[in-house]
Short mmCIF file of C-alpha atoms in Angstrom, two decimals:
data_model
loop_
_atom_site.label_atom_id
_atom_site.label_comp_id
_atom_site.label_asym_id
_atom_site.label_seq_id
_atom_site.Cartn_x
_atom_site.Cartn_y
_atom_site.Cartn_z
CA MET A 1 82.91 76.71 -33.58
CA LYS A 2 84.56 74.12 -35.86
CA VAL A 3 83.55 70.36 -36.63
CA VAL A 4 84.30 67.57 -37.81
CA VAL A 5 82.19 65.09 -38.59
CA GLY A 6 83.08 61.57 -39.87
CA ILE A 7 81.08 58.80 -41.64
CA SER A 8 82.30 55.26 -41.56
CA GLY A 9 81.02 52.62 -42.93
CA GLY A 10 78.45 51.20 -40.43
CA SER A 11 74.90 51.09 -40.83
CA GLY A 12 72.94 54.41 -39.69
CA SER A 13 73.63 57.43 -41.77
CA ILE A 14 70.54 58.72 -41.64
CA TYR A 15 71.67 60.15 -37.61
CA ALA A 16 74.51 61.56 -39.92
CA ILE A 17 72.40 63.22 -42.54
CA SER A 18 70.61 64.77 -40.14
CA LEU A 19 73.33 66.00 -37.55
CA LEU A 20 75.01 67.83 -41.10
CA LYS A 21 71.41 69.40 -42.00
CA VAL A 22 71.27 71.00 -38.65
CA LEU A 23 74.62 71.68 -38.29
CA LYS A 24 74.09 73.95 -41.37
CA GLU A 25 71.56 75.81 -40.23
CA LEU A 26 72.99 76.74 -37.18
CA ASN A 27 76.02 78.00 -39.38
CA ILE A 28 78.32 76.11 -37.60
CA GLU A 29 80.85 75.82 -40.03
CA THR A 30 81.69 71.57 -40.62
CA HIS A 31 84.53 69.42 -41.80
CA LEU A 32 83.54 65.98 -43.58
CA VAL A 33 85.51 62.68 -44.21
CA VAL A 34 83.99 60.01 -45.53
CA THR A 35 85.34 55.93 -45.41
CA THR A 36 84.18 53.87 -48.83
CA MET A 37 81.73 52.26 -47.53
CA GLY A 38 80.23 55.09 -45.72
CA GLU A 39 79.80 56.27 -48.86
CA TYR A 40 78.20 53.21 -50.19
CA VAL A 41 75.91 52.65 -46.91
CA ILE A 42 74.74 56.66 -47.41
CA GLU A 43 73.74 55.93 -50.81
CA HIS A 44 72.50 52.62 -50.18
CA GLU A 45 70.70 53.39 -46.67
CA CYS A 46 69.23 56.66 -47.55
CA GLY A 47 69.86 57.05 -51.17
CA MET A 48 71.50 59.81 -51.38
CA LYS A 49 74.76 59.96 -53.10
CA LEU A 50 78.45 61.26 -51.92
CA GLU A 51 78.34 64.74 -54.12
CA GLU A 52 74.75 65.84 -52.37
CA LEU A 53 76.15 64.83 -49.17
CA LYS A 54 79.28 67.38 -49.87
CA GLY A 55 76.72 69.70 -50.13
CA LEU A 56 75.76 69.89 -46.54
CA ALA A 57 79.27 70.63 -45.36
CA THR A 58 81.14 74.12 -45.13
CA TYR A 59 84.47 71.48 -45.80
CA PHE A 60 84.78 68.17 -47.68
CA HIS A 61 88.22 65.83 -47.02
CA ASP A 62 88.94 62.86 -49.80
CA ASN A 63 89.26 60.36 -46.75
CA LYS A 64 93.07 59.26 -48.47
CA ASN A 65 94.39 63.28 -48.26
CA PHE A 66 96.46 63.14 -45.21
CA ALA A 67 97.64 66.45 -45.64
CA ALA A 68 94.31 67.47 -45.05
CA PRO A 69 93.69 70.42 -42.59
CA ILE A 70 91.89 68.47 -39.96
CA ALA A 71 94.42 66.04 -39.92
CA SER A 72 97.01 68.25 -38.07
CA GLY A 73 97.10 69.38 -34.39
CA SER A 74 97.43 72.87 -35.58
CA PHE A 75 94.18 73.13 -36.97
CA LYS A 76 91.40 74.27 -34.27
CA ALA A 77 88.19 72.39 -34.16
CA ASP A 78 85.60 71.96 -31.42
CA SER A 79 84.92 69.30 -31.35
CA MET A 80 84.38 65.65 -33.45
CA VAL A 81 82.29 63.07 -33.90
CA VAL A 82 82.38 60.22 -36.04
CA LEU A 83 78.33 58.43 -37.38
CA PRO A 84 78.25 56.37 -37.47
CA CYS A 85 81.15 55.02 -36.32
CA SER A 86 81.93 51.35 -37.95
CA MET A 87 83.84 48.82 -35.46
CA LYS A 88 86.88 48.88 -37.89
CA THR A 89 86.98 52.60 -36.99
CA LEU A 90 86.60 52.38 -33.42
CA SER A 91 89.44 49.89 -33.74
CA CYS A 92 91.77 52.17 -35.52
CA VAL A 93 91.57 54.88 -33.02
CA ALA A 94 91.70 52.72 -30.01
CA ASN A 95 95.11 51.28 -31.16
CA GLY A 96 96.36 54.17 -32.47
CA PHE A 97 96.42 52.87 -36.59
CA SER A 98 96.23 55.78 -38.16
CA ASP A 99 95.90 54.09 -41.81
CA SER A 100 93.27 56.81 -43.39
CA LEU A 101 92.52 60.62 -42.59
CA LEU A 102 88.94 59.90 -40.82
CA ALA A 103 91.25 57.81 -38.32
CA ARG A 104 94.37 60.38 -38.41
CA ALA A 105 91.94 63.34 -37.24
CA CYS A 106 90.21 60.87 -34.61
CA ASP A 107 94.11 60.36 -33.29
CA VAL A 108 94.80 63.93 -33.91
CA THR A 109 91.23 64.77 -32.08
CA ILE A 110 92.54 62.87 -28.30
CA LYS A 111 96.27 63.99 -29.01
CA GLU A 112 95.10 67.96 -28.65
CA GLY A 113 92.89 66.67 -25.91
CA ARG A 114 90.01 67.96 -27.59
CA LYS A 115 86.27 66.91 -28.18
CA LEU A 116 85.93 63.29 -29.40
CA ILE A 117 82.29 61.29 -29.94
CA LEU A 118 82.02 57.92 -31.11
CA VAL A 119 78.56 56.40 -32.24
CA PRO A 120 78.87 53.16 -32.65
CA ARG A 121 76.33 50.99 -34.44
CA GLU A 122 77.07 47.90 -34.12
CA THR A 123 75.32 44.84 -32.59
CA PRO A 124 76.07 42.50 -30.36
CA LEU A 125 78.93 44.06 -29.25
CA SER A 126 82.32 41.06 -29.11
CA PRO A 127 84.18 41.88 -25.88
CA ILE A 128 86.87 43.05 -28.86
CA HIS A 129 84.78 45.70 -29.00
CA LEU A 130 83.59 46.70 -25.99
CA GLU A 131 87.68 46.47 -24.40
CA ASN A 132 87.69 49.06 -27.82
CA MET A 133 85.09 51.37 -26.52
CA LEU A 134 86.33 50.98 -22.76
CA LYS A 135 89.93 52.10 -23.82
CA LEU A 136 88.35 54.91 -25.45
CA SER A 137 86.41 56.12 -22.37
CA ARG A 138 88.94 56.12 -20.76
CA ILE A 139 91.07 58.15 -22.08
CA GLY A 140 88.10 60.62 -22.28
CA VAL A 141 86.35 59.96 -25.51
CA THR A 142 82.50 59.92 -25.20
CA ILE A 143 81.16 56.32 -26.82
CA PHE A 144 77.53 57.74 -28.00
CA PRO A 145 75.64 54.52 -29.19
CA SER A 146 72.79 55.19 -31.54
CA SER A 147 69.87 53.81 -29.55
CA PRO A 148 67.10 56.27 -29.39
CA GLY A 149 64.90 56.33 -25.65
CA PHE A 150 61.61 55.58 -26.07
CA TYR A 151 60.02 56.79 -23.12
CA ASN A 152 58.77 60.44 -25.13
CA HIS A 153 56.91 58.19 -26.88
CA PRO A 154 58.36 59.40 -30.64
CA GLU A 155 55.40 58.58 -33.52
CA THR A 156 58.01 59.00 -36.04
CA LEU A 157 60.98 57.80 -37.63
CA GLU A 158 62.04 61.42 -37.83
CA GLU A 159 61.53 61.98 -34.27
CA ILE A 160 63.76 59.68 -33.28
CA VAL A 161 66.22 60.74 -35.74
CA LEU A 162 66.09 64.48 -34.79
CA ASN A 163 66.05 63.44 -30.56
CA MET A 164 69.20 61.41 -31.14
CA THR A 165 70.49 65.14 -33.10
CA GLY A 166 69.64 66.69 -30.54
CA ARG A 167 71.01 64.55 -27.89
CA ILE A 168 74.64 64.29 -30.07
CA LEU A 169 74.40 68.58 -30.58
CA ASP A 170 74.30 68.24 -26.35
CA MET A 171 77.54 66.11 -26.39
CA MET A 172 79.22 68.88 -28.33
CA GLY A 173 78.30 71.33 -26.16
CA VAL A 174 75.25 72.99 -29.26
CA GLU A 175 72.02 74.18 -28.07
CA ASN A 176 69.29 72.84 -29.75
CA ASN A 177 65.55 72.07 -28.92
CA LEU A 178 65.73 68.66 -30.79
CA VAL A 179 65.14 66.98 -27.64
CA ASN A 180 62.00 66.19 -25.90
CA ARG A 181 63.68 66.08 -22.66
CA TRP A 182 63.07 64.10 -19.78
CA LYS A 183 60.08 66.52 -16.91
CA GLY A 184 59.57 63.29 -14.86
CA LEU A 185 56.54 61.52 -13.51
#
Protein backbone atom coordinates (compact mmCIF):
# COMPACT_ATOMS: atom_id res chain seq x y z
CA MET A 1 0.00 0.00 0.00
CA LYS A 2 1.15 3.56 -0.81
CA VAL A 3 -0.25 6.62 0.94
CA VAL A 4 0.44 10.28 0.20
CA VAL A 5 0.38 12.41 3.35
CA GLY A 6 0.13 16.16 3.05
CA ILE A 7 0.57 18.59 5.89
CA SER A 8 -0.57 22.18 5.46
CA GLY A 9 -0.66 25.12 7.83
CA GLY A 10 -3.74 24.46 9.92
CA SER A 11 -3.54 23.69 13.60
CA GLY A 12 -3.58 20.02 14.58
CA SER A 13 -0.27 18.73 13.26
CA ILE A 14 -0.23 16.30 16.20
CA TYR A 15 -2.65 14.18 14.14
CA ALA A 16 -0.26 14.07 11.17
CA ILE A 17 2.63 12.97 13.35
CA SER A 18 0.48 10.25 14.90
CA LEU A 19 -0.67 9.02 11.49
CA LEU A 20 2.86 8.92 10.09
CA LYS A 21 4.09 6.96 13.12
CA VAL A 22 1.33 4.37 12.82
CA LEU A 23 1.77 3.99 9.04
CA LYS A 24 5.51 3.47 9.61
CA GLU A 25 4.79 0.80 12.25
CA LEU A 26 2.46 -0.92 9.76
CA ASN A 27 5.18 -0.82 7.06
CA ILE A 28 2.95 1.20 4.74
CA GLU A 29 4.87 3.26 2.17
CA THR A 30 4.33 6.97 2.72
CA HIS A 31 5.03 9.96 0.51
CA LEU A 32 5.13 13.15 2.55
CA VAL A 33 4.74 16.73 1.33
CA VAL A 34 4.66 19.69 3.72
CA THR A 35 3.82 23.33 3.08
CA THR A 36 5.94 26.13 4.53
CA MET A 37 3.23 26.95 7.08
CA GLY A 38 2.80 23.23 7.81
CA GLU A 39 6.47 23.08 8.73
CA TYR A 40 6.07 26.15 10.93
CA VAL A 41 2.99 24.79 12.73
CA ILE A 42 4.63 21.41 13.41
CA GLU A 43 7.59 23.13 15.01
CA HIS A 44 5.38 25.56 16.95
CA GLU A 45 2.78 23.03 18.19
CA CYS A 46 4.92 19.90 18.57
CA GLY A 47 8.50 21.13 18.80
CA MET A 48 9.46 18.92 15.85
CA LYS A 49 11.86 20.04 13.13
CA LEU A 50 11.29 19.12 9.48
CA GLU A 51 14.28 16.74 9.46
CA GLU A 52 12.76 14.70 12.28
CA LEU A 53 9.36 14.69 10.54
CA LYS A 54 10.98 13.45 7.31
CA GLY A 55 12.27 10.45 9.27
CA LEU A 56 8.68 9.32 9.86
CA ALA A 57 8.00 9.02 6.12
CA THR A 58 9.30 6.60 3.53
CA TYR A 59 9.76 9.42 1.01
CA PHE A 60 9.73 13.20 1.33
CA HIS A 61 8.87 15.53 -1.56
CA ASP A 62 9.58 19.26 -1.58
CA ASN A 63 6.35 21.24 -1.99
CA LYS A 64 7.89 23.19 -4.90
CA ASN A 65 8.94 20.09 -6.85
CA PHE A 66 6.31 19.60 -9.53
CA ALA A 67 8.48 16.84 -11.03
CA ALA A 68 7.96 14.61 -7.96
CA PRO A 69 6.28 11.25 -8.63
CA ILE A 70 3.14 12.23 -6.68
CA ALA A 71 2.49 15.01 -9.22
CA SER A 72 1.65 12.45 -11.90
CA GLY A 73 -1.44 10.35 -12.43
CA SER A 74 0.81 7.45 -13.43
CA PHE A 75 2.05 7.27 -9.82
CA LYS A 76 -0.18 4.66 -8.19
CA ALA A 77 -1.05 5.71 -4.64
CA ASP A 78 -3.88 3.95 -2.83
CA SER A 79 -5.04 7.07 -1.00
CA MET A 80 -4.07 10.56 0.05
CA VAL A 81 -4.76 12.43 3.26
CA VAL A 82 -4.11 16.08 4.05
CA LEU A 83 -3.96 16.76 7.75
CA PRO A 84 -4.26 19.29 8.93
CA CYS A 85 -5.80 20.85 5.86
CA SER A 86 -5.78 24.64 5.89
CA MET A 87 -8.64 26.53 4.29
CA LYS A 88 -6.14 27.83 1.71
CA THR A 89 -5.23 24.29 0.67
CA LEU A 90 -8.89 23.23 0.71
CA SER A 91 -9.78 26.20 -1.50
CA CYS A 92 -6.96 25.41 -3.94
CA VAL A 93 -8.14 21.81 -4.22
CA ALA A 94 -11.81 22.79 -4.58
CA ASN A 95 -11.00 25.20 -7.38
CA GLY A 96 -8.35 23.20 -9.25
CA PHE A 97 -5.62 25.71 -8.41
CA SER A 98 -2.48 23.59 -8.26
CA ASP A 99 0.02 26.20 -7.12
CA SER A 100 2.04 23.71 -5.05
CA LEU A 101 2.97 20.05 -5.14
CA LEU A 102 0.47 19.41 -2.33
CA ALA A 103 -2.41 20.91 -4.30
CA ARG A 104 -1.26 19.13 -7.49
CA ALA A 105 -1.11 15.75 -5.69
CA CYS A 106 -4.68 16.32 -4.46
CA ASP A 107 -5.76 17.25 -7.99
CA VAL A 108 -4.14 14.06 -9.34
CA THR A 109 -5.80 11.96 -6.64
CA ILE A 110 -9.21 13.36 -7.60
CA LYS A 111 -8.73 13.02 -11.36
CA GLU A 112 -7.53 9.44 -10.99
CA GLY A 113 -10.58 8.54 -8.87
CA ARG A 114 -8.55 7.65 -5.79
CA LYS A 115 -9.42 8.17 -2.13
CA LEU A 116 -8.73 11.73 -0.92
CA ILE A 117 -9.30 12.65 2.72
CA LEU A 118 -9.07 16.27 3.83
CA VAL A 119 -8.91 16.96 7.57
CA PRO A 120 -9.79 20.63 8.00
CA ARG A 121 -9.12 22.42 11.27
CA GLU A 122 -10.92 25.72 11.33
CA THR A 123 -13.66 27.22 13.44
CA PRO A 124 -16.03 28.82 12.89
CA LEU A 125 -16.58 27.93 9.26
CA SER A 126 -17.55 30.67 6.83
CA PRO A 127 -20.02 30.12 4.00
CA ILE A 128 -17.03 30.04 1.62
CA HIS A 129 -15.40 27.24 3.63
CA LEU A 130 -18.66 25.29 3.69
CA GLU A 131 -19.26 25.76 -0.05
CA ASN A 132 -15.74 24.54 -0.86
CA MET A 133 -16.20 21.48 1.39
CA LEU A 134 -19.60 20.71 -0.16
CA LYS A 135 -18.15 21.07 -3.66
CA LEU A 136 -15.41 18.54 -2.82
CA SER A 137 -17.75 16.19 -0.99
CA ARG A 138 -20.05 16.05 -4.02
CA ILE A 139 -17.19 14.71 -6.15
CA GLY A 140 -16.24 12.04 -3.62
CA VAL A 141 -13.61 13.72 -1.45
CA THR A 142 -13.95 12.78 2.21
CA ILE A 143 -14.15 15.81 4.47
CA PHE A 144 -13.01 14.61 7.88
CA PRO A 145 -13.06 17.43 10.46
CA SER A 146 -10.63 16.92 13.32
CA SER A 147 -13.46 16.90 15.84
CA PRO A 148 -12.88 14.17 18.40
CA GLY A 149 -15.74 12.31 20.02
CA PHE A 150 -15.98 12.05 23.77
CA TYR A 151 -18.49 9.19 24.10
CA ASN A 152 -15.57 6.83 24.71
CA HIS A 153 -14.43 8.90 27.73
CA PRO A 154 -10.80 9.58 26.72
CA GLU A 155 -8.58 10.36 29.67
CA THR A 156 -5.53 11.72 27.86
CA LEU A 157 -4.69 13.80 24.81
CA GLU A 158 -2.92 10.74 23.40
CA GLU A 159 -6.17 8.72 23.55
CA ILE A 160 -7.99 11.47 21.64
CA VAL A 161 -5.24 11.64 19.00
CA LEU A 162 -5.00 7.85 18.59
CA ASN A 163 -8.78 7.52 18.24
CA MET A 164 -8.78 10.17 15.48
CA THR A 165 -5.78 8.45 13.86
CA GLY A 166 -7.66 5.16 13.90
CA ARG A 167 -10.73 6.74 12.34
CA ILE A 168 -8.59 8.21 9.53
CA LEU A 169 -7.03 4.77 8.99
CA ASP A 170 -10.56 3.35 8.80
CA MET A 171 -11.35 5.81 5.99
CA MET A 172 -8.20 4.68 4.18
CA GLY A 173 -9.20 1.02 4.52
CA VAL A 174 -6.35 0.21 6.92
CA GLU A 175 -7.25 -2.27 9.66
CA ASN A 176 -6.36 -1.02 13.13
CA ASN A 177 -7.27 -1.34 16.77
CA LEU A 178 -6.75 2.30 17.69
CA VAL A 179 -10.45 3.18 17.73
CA ASN A 180 -12.46 2.67 20.87
CA ARG A 181 -15.48 1.47 18.91
CA TRP A 182 -19.03 2.23 20.01
CA LYS A 183 -20.70 -0.83 21.50
CA GLY A 184 -24.11 0.65 22.21
CA LEU A 185 -25.82 1.26 25.52
